[in-house]
Short mmCIF file of C-alpha atoms in Angstrom, two decimals:
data_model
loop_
_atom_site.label_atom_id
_atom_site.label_comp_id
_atom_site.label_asym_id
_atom_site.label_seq_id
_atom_site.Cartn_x
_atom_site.Cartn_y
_atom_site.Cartn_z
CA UNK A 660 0.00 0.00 0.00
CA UNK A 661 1.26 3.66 -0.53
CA UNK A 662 2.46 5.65 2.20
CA UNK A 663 0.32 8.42 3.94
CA UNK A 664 1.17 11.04 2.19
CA UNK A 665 1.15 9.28 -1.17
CA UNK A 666 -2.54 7.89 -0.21
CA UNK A 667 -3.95 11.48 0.94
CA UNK A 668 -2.49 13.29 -2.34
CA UNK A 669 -3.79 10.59 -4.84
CA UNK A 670 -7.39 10.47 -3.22
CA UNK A 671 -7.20 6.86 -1.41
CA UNK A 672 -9.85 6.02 1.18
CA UNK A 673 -7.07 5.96 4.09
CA UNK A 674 -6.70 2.94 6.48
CA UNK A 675 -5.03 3.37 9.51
CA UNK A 676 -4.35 1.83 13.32
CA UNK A 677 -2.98 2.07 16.61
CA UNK A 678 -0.36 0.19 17.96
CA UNK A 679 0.08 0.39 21.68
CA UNK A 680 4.02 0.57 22.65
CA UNK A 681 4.29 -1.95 26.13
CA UNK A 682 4.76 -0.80 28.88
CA UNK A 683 8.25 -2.00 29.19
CA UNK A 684 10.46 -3.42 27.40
CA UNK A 685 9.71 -6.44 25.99
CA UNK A 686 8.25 -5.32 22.20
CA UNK A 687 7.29 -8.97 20.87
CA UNK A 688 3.37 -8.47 20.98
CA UNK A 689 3.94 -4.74 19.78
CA UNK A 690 5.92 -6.57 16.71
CA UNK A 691 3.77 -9.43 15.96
CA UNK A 692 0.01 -6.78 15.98
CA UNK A 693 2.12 -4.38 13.48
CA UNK A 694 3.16 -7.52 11.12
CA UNK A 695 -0.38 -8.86 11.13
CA UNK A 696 -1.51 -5.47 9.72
CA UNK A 697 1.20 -5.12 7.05
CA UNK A 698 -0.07 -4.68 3.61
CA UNK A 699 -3.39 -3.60 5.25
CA UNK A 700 -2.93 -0.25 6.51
CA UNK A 701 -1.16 2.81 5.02
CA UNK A 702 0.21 4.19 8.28
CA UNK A 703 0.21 2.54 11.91
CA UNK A 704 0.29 5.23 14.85
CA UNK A 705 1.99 4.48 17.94
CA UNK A 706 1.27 6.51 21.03
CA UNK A 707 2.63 8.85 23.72
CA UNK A 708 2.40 7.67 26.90
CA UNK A 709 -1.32 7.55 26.40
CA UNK A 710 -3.75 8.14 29.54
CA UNK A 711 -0.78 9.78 31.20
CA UNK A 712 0.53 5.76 32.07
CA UNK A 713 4.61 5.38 31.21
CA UNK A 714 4.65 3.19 27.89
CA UNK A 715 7.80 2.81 25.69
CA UNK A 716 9.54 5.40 23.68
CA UNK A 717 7.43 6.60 20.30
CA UNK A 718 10.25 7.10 18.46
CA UNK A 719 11.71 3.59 19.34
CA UNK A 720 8.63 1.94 18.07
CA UNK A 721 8.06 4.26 15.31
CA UNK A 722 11.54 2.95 14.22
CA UNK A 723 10.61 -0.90 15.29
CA UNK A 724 7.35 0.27 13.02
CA UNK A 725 9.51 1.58 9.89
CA UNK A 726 12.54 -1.70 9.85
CA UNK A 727 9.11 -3.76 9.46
CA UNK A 728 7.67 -2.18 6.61
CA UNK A 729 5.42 0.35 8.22
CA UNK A 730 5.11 3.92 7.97
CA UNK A 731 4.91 5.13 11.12
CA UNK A 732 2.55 7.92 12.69
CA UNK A 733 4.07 9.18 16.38
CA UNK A 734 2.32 10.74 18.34
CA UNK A 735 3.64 13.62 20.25
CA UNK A 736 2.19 15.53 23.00
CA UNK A 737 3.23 18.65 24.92
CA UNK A 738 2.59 16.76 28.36
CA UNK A 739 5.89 15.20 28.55
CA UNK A 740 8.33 17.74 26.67
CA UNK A 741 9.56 21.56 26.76
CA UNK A 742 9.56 23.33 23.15
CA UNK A 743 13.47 22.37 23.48
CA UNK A 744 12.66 18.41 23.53
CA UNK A 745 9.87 18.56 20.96
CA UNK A 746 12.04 20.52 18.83
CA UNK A 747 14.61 17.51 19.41
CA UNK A 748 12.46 14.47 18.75
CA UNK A 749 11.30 16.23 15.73
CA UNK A 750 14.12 16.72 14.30
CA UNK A 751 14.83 13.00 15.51
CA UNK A 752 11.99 11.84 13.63
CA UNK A 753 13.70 12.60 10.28
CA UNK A 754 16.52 11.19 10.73
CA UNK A 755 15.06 8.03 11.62
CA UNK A 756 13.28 8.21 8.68
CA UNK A 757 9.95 8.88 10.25
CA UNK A 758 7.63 11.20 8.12
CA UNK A 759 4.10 11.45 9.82
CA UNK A 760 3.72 12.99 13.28
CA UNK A 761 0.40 13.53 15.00
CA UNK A 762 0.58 16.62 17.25
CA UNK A 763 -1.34 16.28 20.45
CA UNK A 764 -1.45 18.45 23.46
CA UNK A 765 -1.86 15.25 25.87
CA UNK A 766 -3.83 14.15 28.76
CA UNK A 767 -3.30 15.72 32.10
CA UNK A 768 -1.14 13.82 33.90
CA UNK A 769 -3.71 13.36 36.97
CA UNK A 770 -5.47 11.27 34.73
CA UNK A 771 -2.67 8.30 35.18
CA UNK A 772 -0.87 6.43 37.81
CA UNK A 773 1.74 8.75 38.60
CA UNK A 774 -0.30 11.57 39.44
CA UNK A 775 2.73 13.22 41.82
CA UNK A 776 4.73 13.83 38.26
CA UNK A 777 4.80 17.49 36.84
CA UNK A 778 3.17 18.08 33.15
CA UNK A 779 4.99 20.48 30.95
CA UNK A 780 2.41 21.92 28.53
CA UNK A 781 4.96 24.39 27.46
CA UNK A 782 3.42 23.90 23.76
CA UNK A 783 -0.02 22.80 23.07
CA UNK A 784 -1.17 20.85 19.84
CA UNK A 785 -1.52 23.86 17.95
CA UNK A 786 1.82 25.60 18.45
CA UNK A 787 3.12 22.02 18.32
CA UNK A 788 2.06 21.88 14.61
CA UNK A 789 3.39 25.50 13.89
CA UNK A 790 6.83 24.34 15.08
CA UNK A 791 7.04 21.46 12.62
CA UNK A 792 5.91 23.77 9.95
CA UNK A 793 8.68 25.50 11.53
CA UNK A 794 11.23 23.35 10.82
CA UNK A 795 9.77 21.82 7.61
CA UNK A 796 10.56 25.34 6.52
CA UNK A 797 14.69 24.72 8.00
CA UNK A 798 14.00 27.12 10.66
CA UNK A 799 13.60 26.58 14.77
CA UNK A 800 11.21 28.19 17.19
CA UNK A 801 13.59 30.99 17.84
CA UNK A 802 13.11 31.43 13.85
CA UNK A 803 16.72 30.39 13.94
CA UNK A 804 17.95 28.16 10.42
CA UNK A 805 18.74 24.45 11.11
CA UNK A 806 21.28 22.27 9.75
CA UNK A 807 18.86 20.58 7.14
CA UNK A 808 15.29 20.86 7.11
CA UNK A 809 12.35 18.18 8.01
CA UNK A 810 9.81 17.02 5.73
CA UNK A 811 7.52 16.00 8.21
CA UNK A 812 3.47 15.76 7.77
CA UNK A 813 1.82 16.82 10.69
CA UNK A 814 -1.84 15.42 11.39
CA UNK A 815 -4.16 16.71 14.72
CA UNK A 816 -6.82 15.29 16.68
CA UNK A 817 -10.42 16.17 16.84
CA UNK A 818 -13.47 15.45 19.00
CA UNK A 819 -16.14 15.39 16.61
CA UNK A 820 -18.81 13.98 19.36
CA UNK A 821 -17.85 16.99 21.44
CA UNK A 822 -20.97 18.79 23.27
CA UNK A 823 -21.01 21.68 22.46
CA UNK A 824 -19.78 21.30 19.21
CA UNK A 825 -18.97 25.07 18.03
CA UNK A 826 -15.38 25.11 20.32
CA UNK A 827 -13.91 21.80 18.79
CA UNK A 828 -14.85 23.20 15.46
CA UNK A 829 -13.41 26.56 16.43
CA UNK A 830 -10.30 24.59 17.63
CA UNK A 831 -9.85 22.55 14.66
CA UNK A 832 -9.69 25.32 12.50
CA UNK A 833 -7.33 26.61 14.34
CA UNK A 834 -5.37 23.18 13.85
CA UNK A 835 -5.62 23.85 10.25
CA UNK A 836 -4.12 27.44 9.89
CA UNK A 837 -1.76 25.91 11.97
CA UNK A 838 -0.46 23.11 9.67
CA UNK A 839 -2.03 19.96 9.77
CA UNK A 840 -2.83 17.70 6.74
CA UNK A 841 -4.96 15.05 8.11
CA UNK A 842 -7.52 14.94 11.30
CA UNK A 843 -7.80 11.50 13.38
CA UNK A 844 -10.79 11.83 15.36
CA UNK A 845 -11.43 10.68 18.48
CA UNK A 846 -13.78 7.47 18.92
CA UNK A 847 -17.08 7.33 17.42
CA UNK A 848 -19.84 5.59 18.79
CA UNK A 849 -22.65 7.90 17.57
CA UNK A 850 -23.23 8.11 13.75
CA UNK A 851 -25.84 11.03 14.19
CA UNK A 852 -23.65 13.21 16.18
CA UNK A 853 -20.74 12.51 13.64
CA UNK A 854 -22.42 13.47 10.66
CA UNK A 855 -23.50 16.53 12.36
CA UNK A 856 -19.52 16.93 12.89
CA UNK A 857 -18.94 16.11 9.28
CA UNK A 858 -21.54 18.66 7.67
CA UNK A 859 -18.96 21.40 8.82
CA UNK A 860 -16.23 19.42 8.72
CA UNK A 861 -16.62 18.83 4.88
CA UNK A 862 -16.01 22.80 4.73
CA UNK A 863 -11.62 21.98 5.90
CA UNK A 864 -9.45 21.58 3.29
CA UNK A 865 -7.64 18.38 5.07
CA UNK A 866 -8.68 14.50 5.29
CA UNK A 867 -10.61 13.60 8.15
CA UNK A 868 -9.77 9.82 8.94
CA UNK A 869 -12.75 8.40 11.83
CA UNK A 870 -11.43 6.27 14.38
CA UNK A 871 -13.13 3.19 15.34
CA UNK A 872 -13.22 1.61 19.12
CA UNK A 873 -12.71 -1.94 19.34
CA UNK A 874 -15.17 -2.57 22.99
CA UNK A 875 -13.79 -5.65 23.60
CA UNK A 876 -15.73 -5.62 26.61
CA UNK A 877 -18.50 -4.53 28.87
CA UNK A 878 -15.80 -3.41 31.15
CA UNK A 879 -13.97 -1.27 28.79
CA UNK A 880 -17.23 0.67 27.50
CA UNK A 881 -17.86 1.01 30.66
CA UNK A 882 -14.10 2.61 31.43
CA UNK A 883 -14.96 4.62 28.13
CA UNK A 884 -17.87 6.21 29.77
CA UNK A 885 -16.16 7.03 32.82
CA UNK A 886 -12.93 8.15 32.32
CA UNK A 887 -12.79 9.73 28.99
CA UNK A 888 -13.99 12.62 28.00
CA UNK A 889 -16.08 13.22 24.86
CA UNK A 890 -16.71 9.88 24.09
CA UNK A 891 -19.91 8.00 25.25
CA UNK A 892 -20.62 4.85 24.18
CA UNK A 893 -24.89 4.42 23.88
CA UNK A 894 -26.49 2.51 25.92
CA UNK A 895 -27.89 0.07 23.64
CA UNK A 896 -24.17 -0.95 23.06
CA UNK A 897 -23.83 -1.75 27.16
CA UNK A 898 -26.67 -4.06 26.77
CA UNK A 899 -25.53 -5.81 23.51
CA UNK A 900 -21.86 -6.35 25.63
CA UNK A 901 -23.85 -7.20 28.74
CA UNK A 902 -26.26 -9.70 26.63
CA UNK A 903 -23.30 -11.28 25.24
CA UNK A 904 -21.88 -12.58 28.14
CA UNK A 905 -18.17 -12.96 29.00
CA UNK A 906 -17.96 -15.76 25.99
CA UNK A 907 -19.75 -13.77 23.61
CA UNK A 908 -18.16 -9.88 24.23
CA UNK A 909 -15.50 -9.52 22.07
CA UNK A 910 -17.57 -10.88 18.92
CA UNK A 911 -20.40 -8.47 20.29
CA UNK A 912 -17.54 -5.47 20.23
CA UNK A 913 -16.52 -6.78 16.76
CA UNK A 914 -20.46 -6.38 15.56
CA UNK A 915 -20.63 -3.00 16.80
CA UNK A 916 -16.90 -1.93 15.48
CA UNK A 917 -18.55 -3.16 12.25
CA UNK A 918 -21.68 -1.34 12.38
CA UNK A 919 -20.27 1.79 13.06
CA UNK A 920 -17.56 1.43 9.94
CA UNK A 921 -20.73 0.60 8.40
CA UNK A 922 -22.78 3.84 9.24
CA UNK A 923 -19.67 6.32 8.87
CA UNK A 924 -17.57 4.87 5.87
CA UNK A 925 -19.26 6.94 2.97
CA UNK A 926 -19.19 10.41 4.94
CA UNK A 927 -15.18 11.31 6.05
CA UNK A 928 -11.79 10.29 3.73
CA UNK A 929 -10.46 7.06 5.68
CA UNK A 930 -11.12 5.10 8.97
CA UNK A 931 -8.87 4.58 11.86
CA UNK A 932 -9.07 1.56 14.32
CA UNK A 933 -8.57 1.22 17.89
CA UNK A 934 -8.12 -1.76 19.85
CA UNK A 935 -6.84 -1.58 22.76
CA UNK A 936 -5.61 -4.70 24.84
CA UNK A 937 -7.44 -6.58 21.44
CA UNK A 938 -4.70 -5.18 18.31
CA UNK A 939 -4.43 -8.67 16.85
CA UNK A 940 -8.23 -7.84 15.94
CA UNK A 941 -7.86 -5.06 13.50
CA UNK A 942 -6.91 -6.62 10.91
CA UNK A 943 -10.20 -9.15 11.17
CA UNK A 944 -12.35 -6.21 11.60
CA UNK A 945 -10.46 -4.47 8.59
CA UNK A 946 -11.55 -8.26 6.76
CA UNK A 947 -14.85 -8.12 7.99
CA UNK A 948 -15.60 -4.93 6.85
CA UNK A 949 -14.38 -4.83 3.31
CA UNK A 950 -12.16 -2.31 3.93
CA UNK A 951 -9.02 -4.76 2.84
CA UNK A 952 -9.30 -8.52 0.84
CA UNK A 953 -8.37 -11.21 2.39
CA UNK A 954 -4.94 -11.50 0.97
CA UNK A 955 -4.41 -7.88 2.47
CA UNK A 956 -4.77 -5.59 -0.40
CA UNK A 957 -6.88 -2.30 0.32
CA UNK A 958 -9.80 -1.65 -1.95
CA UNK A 959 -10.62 1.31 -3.21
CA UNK A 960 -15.01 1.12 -3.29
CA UNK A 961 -15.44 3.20 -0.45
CA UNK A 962 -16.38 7.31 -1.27
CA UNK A 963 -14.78 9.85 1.07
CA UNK A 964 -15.59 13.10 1.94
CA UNK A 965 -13.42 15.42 0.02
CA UNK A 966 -13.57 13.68 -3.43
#
């Protein structure tokens, strides 16, 4: 499959999924999720010390992502890092031959297990994405020139089941001016509210990729609901979990990843997919949902949003 910036500029419905670095050091499972999806995907994002919980290096495993035929999406947040060590793993990025980087402000580091640690937040995700215009352009925050520029592509988040609406619009715009070539949204579990998302959204000039849940459980909607904000998952998904049963809940999280994909496909440019504690599952749902043949090829019979 192309690369993500080869897909975007040719018009490809985009693929994309998460692969959770461990929480240590041992990378095996991280390795054998990301080989399962090669072929199947056209960029695999690995995360930043998501929910404020210590999890391997990004740029390791964007690297560990790229040697196995990958290209990479890292995630970096302004939780963790100064404008001096963004600046650095930026420029770190190229060299290792990483090209996409997904600019996120962070959670607040309350929200983890280390709650007595200090969060930086010297840049948020905006300013994040001016400074790798920045130094896509060969110059540094201090508007100083560099020693070889970047070529990164810098992608942003977005909330599009956000109540109210109007400020993650307002924000995302902002995201735009700022830089960024591709939105991945935050979890959708409610069509309705996402097309109302998507009937501005269709005004931005960037691709808007929807990301897709994997519930592999009662218990983790239920953790959805509770501890993160701007996602709920309906209520006539708790009962289709809770009918299931502890044998039947991960196939019942697989109908409803399905349903959604389903409902949301034709309306925004690409899907991303989300399973947390269940990544050996994307590429059956990808399967499953037509997105990719069995053999691993990505079709192209899906419409997007912007053409």
């Amino acid at each position: 499959m192309k690369r993500l910036k080869e897909a975007i500029t040719s018009g490809e419905f985009l693929l994309t999924a998460e692969c959770l670095p461990p929480k240590g050091t041992d990378i095996s499972r991280f390795r054998d999720h990301a080989e399962r999806l090669l072929g199947k995907v056209h960029a695999v994002n690995v995360n930043d010390n998501p929910a404020a919980i210590v999890h391997a290096s990004p740029l390791a495993l964007s690297k560990v992502l790229l040697d196995i035929g990958h290209d990479p999406v890292c995630q970096i947040t302004g939780r963790d890092r100064n404008r001096l060590a963004i600046q650095s793993d930026l420029l770190g990025l190229q060299i290792l031959g990483v090209r996409n980087v997904l600019c996120l402000t962070g959670d607040d580091i309350t929200v983890g297990d280390q709650k007595e640690g200090k969060a930086v937040f010297d840049l948020e995700s905006v300013e994040i994405l001016k400074t790798v215009v920045g130094l896509n352009e060969g110059k540094d925050l201090s508007g100083k020139p560099i020693e070889g520029a970047t070529s990164l592509l810098p992608g942003a988040a977005v909330s599009p089941e956000a109540e109210p609406l109007a400020p993650a619009l307002i924000q995302s715009k902002k995201k735009i001016e700022a830089g960024a070539r591709f939105f991945q949204t935050q979890a959708i579990f409610n069509p309705d509210r996402f097309d109302r998302f998507m009937e501005e959204a269709r005004k931005f000039s960037v691709k808007i990729i929807a990301g897709v849940f994997l519930l592999r459980s009662l218990k983790t909607a239920q953790y959805v609901n509770e501890h993160i904000p701007g996602i709920r998952v309906p209520e006539r998904f708790l009962q289709k979990l809770e009918r299931a049963g502890k044998a039947g809940e991960l196939e019942a999280g697989m109908e409803i990843a399905l349903e959604l994909i389903e409902s949301i496909k034709r309306k925004c440019d690409g899907i991303h997919l989300m399973a947390v504690g269940a990544e050996e599952q994307i590429s059956v749902i990808l399967e499953r949902a037509g997105l990719v043949s069995s053999g691993g090829v990505g079709r192209r019979a899906v419409g997007g949003a912007h053409g």
